Amino acid sequence: AATTGTMTTAEQQQQQQPRSVAVIGAGFAGLSVAYHLLRDARTPVAVDVYDARGIGGGASAVAGGLLHPLSPRGKPLWRGEEAFGYARELVAVAEAAMSADKDGTVRVLARRDGVLRPARTPKQARDFEKFAGRYSPLVGHADGAEAQAIVRGLAAPEGGAALLAPSGMVIDSSAYLHALWDAAKQLPGGGRLELVEQRVGALAELSSYDAVVLAAGAAVNSLPETDGVLPITPVAGHVVELEPEDGGTGGVYPEGAPSLLGPTYLAWAGERLCVGATKEYGEMGAAASAASGEARGAAADEAAAFLRAEAARVWPPSASWRTRRVLRGTRGTPPR
């Protein structure tokens, strides 16, 4: 073979080829990985994202879209502020890449109105006051009357107070995912990004790649190489979308008011109120990964009735709103 110095022609050609990476999953995690691989690579990289359902075809697009750094108890998550900062950077990247719809309108990708968590018990109210003093300005404290002034129509917090995270936001999950994909495609640097809409049955099918990244959520255990190996528990859940009746007495969600956190969340997306989510354990592997999208039937009706009742308990005007649709998704979580 011809040589240049001590490097053969074959070695030169191999060095010039971009490194290849397969990412399994085109949801929040998978598209974030793809974007950062292409943005941060020192040399060109070829990224193929595998997802049989396309961009946001799994649980990510079903999500309510609430972004905030708080744990279920109301205190900031470990490194939550740092992670939240990175999430906000990606939202800004996606917004910059947003394109207009066919009619020329540009969808609102993020509503930056904050999030409010009413206390359910006096003890929780005391904890919220403590957290607000310790973690200000990330979170703040509101008494019951202040909380009801912030969100008109809010039921009096059972614990008499609420925790406010002013930096919280609600994103349009589907719009965000497609815009982030567009942003990744537009990155300079000579990289390549392709969507492969097919199911990966085994990691062995991707042996030609230099690296493989698993970002498949609940479906990760459907691969024979990872089944029972990774500590992932699939959790299915329903979400109901509500919208005001035309000319109804329920009115609209207060403009500029924060969305609501709690055992049941109420995420205001501008035209609809997303209420969720139920938690249903026990599904595994491929069966879990298949359960995403619009839901119908007895289970969906039961979940919608439960979520509607919870929403009305927290924000009573929602009782007169109509059900727009019921969604179901399965996400991967750490073991209980």
Coordinates of C-alpha atoms in Angstrom, one line a residue:
A1 CA 0.0 0.0 0.0
A2 CA 1.1 3.6 -0.6
T3 CA 2.4 5.3 2.5
T4 CA 2.9 8.9 3.6
G5 CA 5.5 8.8 6.3
T6 CA 4.5 5.9 8.5
M7 CA 0.8 6.0 7.8
T8 CA -0.7 3.8 5.1
T9 CA -3.3 5.1 2.6
A10 CA -5.9 2.8 4.2
E11 CA -5.1 4.3 7.6
Q12 CA -5.4 7.8 6.2
Q13 CA -8.8 7.0 4.8
Q14 CA -10.0 5.5 8.1
Q15 CA -8.8 8.6 9.9
Q16 CA -10.8 10.9 7.6
Q17 CA -14.0 9.0 8.1
P18 CA -16.3 10.6 10.7
R19 CA -16.9 8.6 13.8
S20 CA -20.3 6.9 13.8
V21 CA -22.7 6.9 16.7
A22 CA -26.1 5.2 16.9
V23 CA -28.6 6.7 19.4
I24 CA -31.6 4.5 20.3
G25 CA -34.5 6.7 21.1
A26 CA -35.8 10.0 19.7
G27 CA -37.3 11.5 22.8
F28 CA -35.9 14.1 25.3
A29 CA -32.8 12.2 26.2
G30 CA -32.0 10.9 22.7
L31 CA -32.3 14.2 20.9
S32 CA -30.3 16.0 23.6
V33 CA -27.5 13.4 23.2
A34 CA -27.6 13.8 19.4
Y35 CA -27.4 17.6 19.6
H36 CA -24.5 17.6 22.1
L37 CA -22.6 15.0 20.1
L38 CA -22.8 17.1 17.0
R39 CA -22.2 20.5 18.8
D40 CA -19.2 19.4 20.9
A41 CA -17.4 16.9 18.7
R42 CA -13.8 18.0 17.9
T43 CA -14.0 16.1 14.5
P44 CA -17.0 15.4 12.3
V45 CA -19.4 12.7 13.7
A46 CA -22.2 10.8 12.0
V47 CA -25.2 10.3 14.2
D48 CA -28.1 8.0 13.4
V49 CA -31.1 8.2 15.7
Y50 CA -33.2 5.0 15.8
D51 CA -36.8 5.2 16.7
A52 CA -39.6 3.2 15.0
R53 CA -42.1 5.9 16.0
G54 CA -40.1 8.9 14.8
I55 CA -39.3 12.0 16.7
G56 CA -41.3 12.2 20.0
G57 CA -43.2 9.1 19.2
G58 CA -42.9 7.7 22.7
A59 CA -43.6 9.0 26.2
S60 CA -41.7 12.3 25.7
A61 CA -44.3 13.9 23.5
V62 CA -47.1 12.8 26.0
A63 CA -45.4 14.6 28.9
G64 CA -47.1 17.6 30.4
G65 CA -44.0 19.7 29.6
L66 CA -43.3 21.0 33.1
L67 CA -39.7 22.1 33.7
H68 CA -38.5 23.0 37.2
P69 CA -35.7 22.0 39.6
L70 CA -37.9 20.8 42.5
S71 CA -38.2 17.4 44.1
P72 CA -41.7 16.0 45.0
R73 CA -41.1 17.3 48.5
G74 CA -40.6 20.9 47.2
K75 CA -36.9 21.3 47.9
P76 CA -34.4 21.6 45.0
L77 CA -33.2 18.3 43.5
W78 CA -29.5 17.3 43.9
R79 CA -27.8 19.3 41.2
G80 CA -31.3 20.3 40.0
E81 CA -30.5 24.0 39.5
E82 CA -27.5 23.0 37.3
A83 CA -29.6 20.5 35.3
F84 CA -32.4 23.0 35.0
G85 CA -29.9 25.5 33.6
Y86 CA -28.9 23.1 30.8
A87 CA -32.5 22.4 30.1
R88 CA -33.3 26.1 29.6
E89 CA -30.3 26.4 27.3
L90 CA -31.8 23.6 25.1
V91 CA -35.2 25.3 25.1
A92 CA -33.6 28.5 23.9
V93 CA -31.8 26.6 21.2
A94 CA -35.0 25.0 20.0
E95 CA -36.9 28.3 20.1
A96 CA -34.2 29.8 17.8
A97 CA -34.7 27.0 15.3
M98 CA -38.5 27.1 15.3
S99 CA -40.1 27.4 11.9
A100 CA -43.5 28.7 11.1
D101 CA -46.5 26.4 10.4
K102 CA -48.1 26.2 6.9
D103 CA -50.3 29.2 7.8
G104 CA -47.4 31.3 8.8
T105 CA -47.9 31.2 12.5
V106 CA -45.1 30.3 14.9
R107 CA -46.2 28.1 17.9
V108 CA -45.3 29.2 21.4
L109 CA -42.8 26.6 22.5
A110 CA -42.3 27.7 26.2
R111 CA -44.5 29.6 28.7
R112 CA -42.2 31.1 31.3
D113 CA -44.8 31.8 34.0
G114 CA -43.3 29.8 36.9
V115 CA -44.8 27.0 38.9
L116 CA -46.7 27.0 42.2
R117 CA -47.1 24.1 44.6
P118 CA -49.9 24.5 47.1
A119 CA -49.2 22.8 50.5
R120 CA -51.5 19.9 51.4
T121 CA -50.8 19.8 55.1
P122 CA -49.6 22.3 57.8
K123 CA -46.3 20.4 58.0
Q124 CA -45.7 20.7 54.3
A125 CA -46.4 24.5 54.6
R126 CA -43.8 24.7 57.3
D127 CA -41.3 22.8 55.1
F128 CA -42.1 25.2 52.2
E129 CA -41.3 28.2 54.4
K130 CA -38.1 26.6 55.4
F131 CA -37.1 25.8 51.8
A132 CA -38.0 29.3 50.6
G133 CA -35.7 30.8 53.3
R134 CA -32.9 28.4 52.5
Y135 CA -33.0 28.3 48.6
S136 CA -34.1 31.8 47.7
P137 CA -34.4 33.2 45.0
L138 CA -34.8 29.8 43.3
V139 CA -38.0 29.3 45.3
G140 CA -40.3 31.7 47.3
H141 CA -43.1 31.3 49.8
A142 CA -46.7 32.5 49.6
D143 CA -49.4 32.3 52.2
G144 CA -52.8 31.0 51.2
A145 CA -54.3 34.4 50.3
E146 CA -51.2 35.3 48.2
A147 CA -51.4 32.0 46.4
Q148 CA -55.0 32.6 45.5
A149 CA -54.1 36.0 44.2
I150 CA -51.3 34.6 42.1
V151 CA -53.7 32.0 40.5
R152 CA -57.2 33.3 40.4
G153 CA -59.7 30.5 41.1
L154 CA -57.2 28.5 43.1
A155 CA -58.8 26.6 46.0
A156 CA -57.5 27.6 49.4
P157 CA -54.3 25.5 49.9
E158 CA -55.1 22.8 52.5
G159 CA -51.8 23.6 54.3
G160 CA -52.4 27.3 54.2
A161 CA -49.4 28.2 52.0
A162 CA -47.6 27.5 48.8
L163 CA -44.1 27.3 47.3
L164 CA -43.4 29.3 44.2
A165 CA -40.6 28.6 41.7
P166 CA -40.6 31.7 39.4
S167 CA -38.2 30.2 36.9
G168 CA -40.3 27.2 36.1
M169 CA -41.9 26.8 32.7
V170 CA -44.2 24.7 30.5
I171 CA -43.0 23.6 27.1
D172 CA -44.9 22.2 24.1
S173 CA -43.1 18.8 24.2
S174 CA -43.8 17.9 20.6
A175 CA -42.8 21.3 19.2
Y176 CA -39.7 21.3 21.3
L177 CA -38.5 17.9 20.1
H178 CA -39.0 18.8 16.5
A179 CA -37.3 22.2 16.8
L180 CA -34.3 20.7 18.7
W181 CA -34.0 18.2 15.8
D182 CA -33.9 21.1 13.4
A183 CA -31.3 22.9 15.5
A184 CA -29.1 19.8 15.5
K185 CA -29.4 19.5 11.7
Q186 CA -28.3 23.1 11.3
L187 CA -25.1 22.8 13.4
P188 CA -21.9 23.6 11.5
G189 CA -18.9 21.4 11.7
G190 CA -19.4 18.8 8.9
G191 CA -21.3 16.3 11.0
R192 CA -24.3 14.3 9.8
L193 CA -27.6 13.5 11.5
E194 CA -30.2 11.0 10.3
L195 CA -33.4 9.6 11.7
V196 CA -33.8 5.8 11.2
E197 CA -37.5 4.9 11.7
Q198 CA -37.0 1.3 12.6
R199 CA -37.0 -0.8 15.7
V200 CA -33.7 -2.1 17.0
G201 CA -34.2 -5.7 18.1
A202 CA -30.7 -6.2 19.6
L203 CA -27.5 -4.2 20.1
A204 CA -25.7 -6.7 17.9
E205 CA -27.5 -5.1 14.9
L206 CA -25.5 -1.9 15.5
S207 CA -22.1 -3.5 15.7
S208 CA -20.8 -1.5 12.8
Y209 CA -21.0 1.8 14.8
D210 CA -18.1 3.2 16.8
A211 CA -20.5 3.8 19.8
V212 CA -24.1 3.1 20.7
V213 CA -26.1 5.3 23.2
L214 CA -29.2 3.9 24.9
A215 CA -31.8 6.6 25.4
A216 CA -34.9 4.4 24.9
G217 CA -36.6 5.1 28.2
A218 CA -39.0 2.3 29.3
A219 CA -38.2 0.3 26.1
V220 CA -34.5 -0.2 27.1
N221 CA -35.2 -3.5 28.7
S222 CA -36.7 -4.8 25.4
L223 CA -33.2 -5.4 24.2
P224 CA -31.8 -8.9 24.9
E225 CA -28.4 -7.5 26.0
T226 CA -30.0 -5.2 28.6
D227 CA -33.1 -7.1 29.7
G228 CA -32.8 -7.4 33.5
V229 CA -29.4 -5.7 33.6
L230 CA -30.3 -2.0 33.8
P231 CA -32.2 -0.9 37.0
I232 CA -35.1 0.6 35.0
T233 CA -38.7 0.3 36.1
P234 CA -41.3 1.1 33.4
V235 CA -44.2 3.2 34.8
A236 CA -47.3 3.8 32.6
G237 CA -49.5 6.8 33.1
H238 CA -52.4 8.7 31.7
V239 CA -52.7 12.4 31.1
V240 CA -55.9 14.3 30.3
E241 CA -56.0 17.5 28.3
L242 CA -58.8 20.0 29.2
E243 CA -60.1 23.0 27.3
P244 CA -62.7 25.6 28.2
E245 CA -66.2 25.2 26.8
D246 CA -67.1 27.8 24.2
G247 CA -69.0 30.5 26.1
G248 CA -68.9 28.4 29.3
T249 CA -68.7 29.8 32.8
G250 CA -65.3 28.3 33.6
G251 CA -63.5 31.0 31.7
V252 CA -59.8 30.6 30.9
Y253 CA -56.7 30.0 33.0
P254 CA -55.4 33.3 34.3
E255 CA -53.0 34.9 31.8
G256 CA -49.4 34.9 33.2
A257 CA -50.3 32.7 36.1
P258 CA -47.9 29.8 37.1
S259 CA -48.8 26.2 36.4
L260 CA -49.6 24.0 39.5
L261 CA -47.5 21.2 41.0
G262 CA -48.6 18.5 43.4
P263 CA -49.5 14.8 43.4
T264 CA -51.5 15.9 40.3
Y265 CA -50.1 18.6 38.2
L266 CA -51.9 21.2 36.1
A267 CA -49.8 22.5 33.2
W268 CA -51.2 25.5 31.3
A269 CA -50.1 25.4 27.7
G270 CA -51.9 28.4 26.4
E271 CA -54.9 26.7 24.8
R272 CA -55.3 23.6 27.0
L273 CA -54.7 22.5 30.5
C274 CA -52.7 19.3 30.8
V275 CA -53.5 17.3 34.0
G276 CA -51.5 14.3 35.1
A277 CA -50.3 11.9 35.7
T278 CA -51.5 8.5 36.9
K279 CA -48.9 5.9 37.8
E280 CA -49.4 2.3 36.7
Y281 CA -46.6 -0.1 37.5
G282 CA -46.0 -3.6 36.1
E283 CA -45.5 -3.3 32.4
M284 CA -42.2 -4.5 31.1
G285 CA -40.1 -4.5 27.9
A286 CA -41.7 -4.2 24.5
A287 CA -45.3 -4.1 25.9
A288 CA -44.4 -1.0 27.8
S289 CA -42.7 0.8 24.9
A290 CA -45.8 0.3 22.8
A291 CA -48.1 2.2 25.1
S292 CA -47.8 5.8 24.1
G293 CA -50.2 8.1 22.4
E294 CA -53.9 8.9 22.5
A295 CA -55.8 6.5 24.7
R296 CA -59.4 5.2 24.6
G297 CA -61.4 2.7 26.4
A298 CA -62.4 1.9 30.0
A299 CA -59.0 2.5 31.5
A300 CA -58.6 5.9 29.8
D301 CA -62.1 6.9 30.9
E302 CA -61.3 5.9 34.5
A303 CA -58.0 7.8 34.5
A304 CA -59.7 10.9 33.0
A305 CA -62.4 10.9 35.6
F306 CA -59.8 10.6 38.4
L307 CA -57.6 13.4 37.0
R308 CA -60.6 15.7 36.3
A309 CA -61.7 15.3 39.9
E310 CA -58.2 16.1 41.2
A311 CA -57.9 19.1 38.9
A312 CA -61.2 20.5 40.1
R313 CA -60.2 20.0 43.7
V314 CA -57.1 22.2 43.2
W315 CA -58.5 24.6 40.6
P316 CA -62.3 24.4 40.7
P317 CA -63.0 26.3 37.4
S318 CA -61.7 23.3 35.5
A319 CA -64.8 21.3 36.5
S320 CA -66.7 23.0 33.7
W321 CA -64.1 22.4 31.1
R322 CA -64.4 19.7 28.5
T323 CA -62.0 16.8 27.9
R324 CA -60.0 17.4 24.7
R325 CA -58.2 14.0 24.7
V326 CA -56.6 11.4 27.0
L327 CA -53.0 10.4 26.4
R328 CA -51.0 7.5 27.7
G329 CA -47.3 7.0 27.9
T330 CA -44.7 4.7 29.6
R331 CA -41.5 6.2 31.1
G332 CA -38.5 4.5 32.6
T333 CA -37.8 5.4 36.2
P334 CA -35.3 4.2 38.9
P335 CA -36.5 1.2 41.0
R336 CA -38.9 2.0 43.8

